[in-house]
Amino acid sequence: MLPADEVIKKLVHVLAPYLGENMARAAVRSQADKLGFKHGRLSPADVERLLAAVAPGLGVFVGRDKAQRILDQARAAIGAPGGAP
């Protein structure tokens, strides 16, 4: 289990170079709020749900293939299973 605020912070950090800091923060926080992940701890399944929620919007900006690579980077940064080495 990982602290939600730490997961959000790391995900924003990974997305910021592609979306800009403000857009990355807004996108991640919006999806985290919708999923009820604003506070507390997230399981690996919760992290995957958050990444899946962010994926479609990210894909609009960078394309589906690149979005998948970025989400793999995010998994690695977060320490979630399935991340790129």
Coordinates of C-alpha atoms in Angstrom, one line a residue:
M1 CA 0.0 0.0 0.0
L2 CA 1.3 3.4 -1.0
P3 CA 0.3 6.8 0.3
A4 CA -2.2 8.4 -2.2
D5 CA -0.5 11.8 -2.0
E6 CA 2.9 10.3 -2.9
V7 CA 1.5 8.3 -5.8
I8 CA -0.2 11.5 -7.1
K9 CA 3.0 13.5 -6.7
K10 CA 5.1 11.0 -8.6
L11 CA 2.5 10.6 -11.4
V12 CA 2.4 14.4 -11.8
H13 CA 6.2 14.5 -11.9
V14 CA 6.3 11.9 -14.7
L15 CA 3.5 13.5 -16.8
A16 CA 4.6 17.2 -16.4
P17 CA 7.3 17.1 -19.2
Y18 CA 4.6 16.0 -21.6
L19 CA 1.5 18.0 -20.4
G20 CA 3.0 20.8 -18.4
E21 CA 3.0 21.0 -14.6
N22 CA -0.5 22.6 -14.3
M23 CA -2.2 20.3 -16.7
A24 CA -0.5 17.2 -15.3
R25 CA -1.5 18.1 -11.7
A26 CA -5.1 18.9 -12.8
A27 CA -5.5 15.7 -14.8
V28 CA -4.2 13.5 -12.0
R29 CA -6.0 15.2 -9.2
S30 CA -9.2 15.2 -11.1
Q31 CA -9.0 11.4 -11.8
A32 CA -7.9 10.7 -8.2
D33 CA -10.8 12.6 -6.8
K34 CA -13.3 10.8 -9.1
L35 CA -11.9 7.5 -7.9
G36 CA -11.9 8.6 -4.2
F37 CA -8.1 8.4 -4.0
K38 CA -7.5 11.9 -2.6
H39 CA -6.2 10.6 0.8
G40 CA -5.2 7.4 2.4
R41 CA -3.3 4.5 0.9
L42 CA -3.5 2.9 -2.5
S43 CA -3.1 -0.8 -3.3
P44 CA -1.4 -1.8 -6.5
A45 CA -4.9 -2.4 -8.0
D46 CA -5.8 1.2 -7.0
V47 CA -2.7 2.6 -8.7
E48 CA -3.6 0.7 -11.9
R49 CA -7.1 2.1 -11.8
L50 CA -5.7 5.6 -11.5
L51 CA -3.3 5.0 -14.4
A52 CA -6.1 3.6 -16.5
A53 CA -8.2 6.7 -15.7
V54 CA -5.4 9.0 -16.8
A55 CA -4.5 7.0 -19.9
P56 CA -7.2 8.2 -22.3
G57 CA -6.5 11.9 -21.8
L58 CA -2.8 11.4 -22.0
G59 CA -3.3 9.5 -25.2
V60 CA -5.1 12.5 -26.8
F61 CA -1.9 14.6 -26.2
V62 CA 0.8 12.2 -27.0
G63 CA -0.8 9.2 -28.9
R64 CA -1.7 5.8 -27.5
D65 CA 1.7 4.1 -27.9
K66 CA 3.7 6.9 -26.3
A67 CA 1.1 7.2 -23.5
Q68 CA 1.6 3.5 -22.7
R69 CA 5.4 4.1 -22.5
I70 CA 4.9 7.1 -20.2
L71 CA 2.5 5.1 -18.0
D72 CA 5.2 2.4 -17.7
Q73 CA 7.6 5.1 -16.6
A74 CA 5.1 6.2 -14.0
R75 CA 4.7 2.6 -12.7
A76 CA 8.4 2.4 -12.3
A77 CA 8.6 5.8 -10.5
I78 CA 5.7 4.8 -8.2
G79 CA 7.2 1.4 -7.6
A80 CA 4.1 -0.4 -8.9
P81 CA 4.3 -3.8 -10.5
G82 CA 4.5 -3.9 -14.2
G83 CA 6.8 -0.8 -14.5
A84 CA 9.5 -0.5 -17.0
P85 CA 13.0 -1.3 -15.6

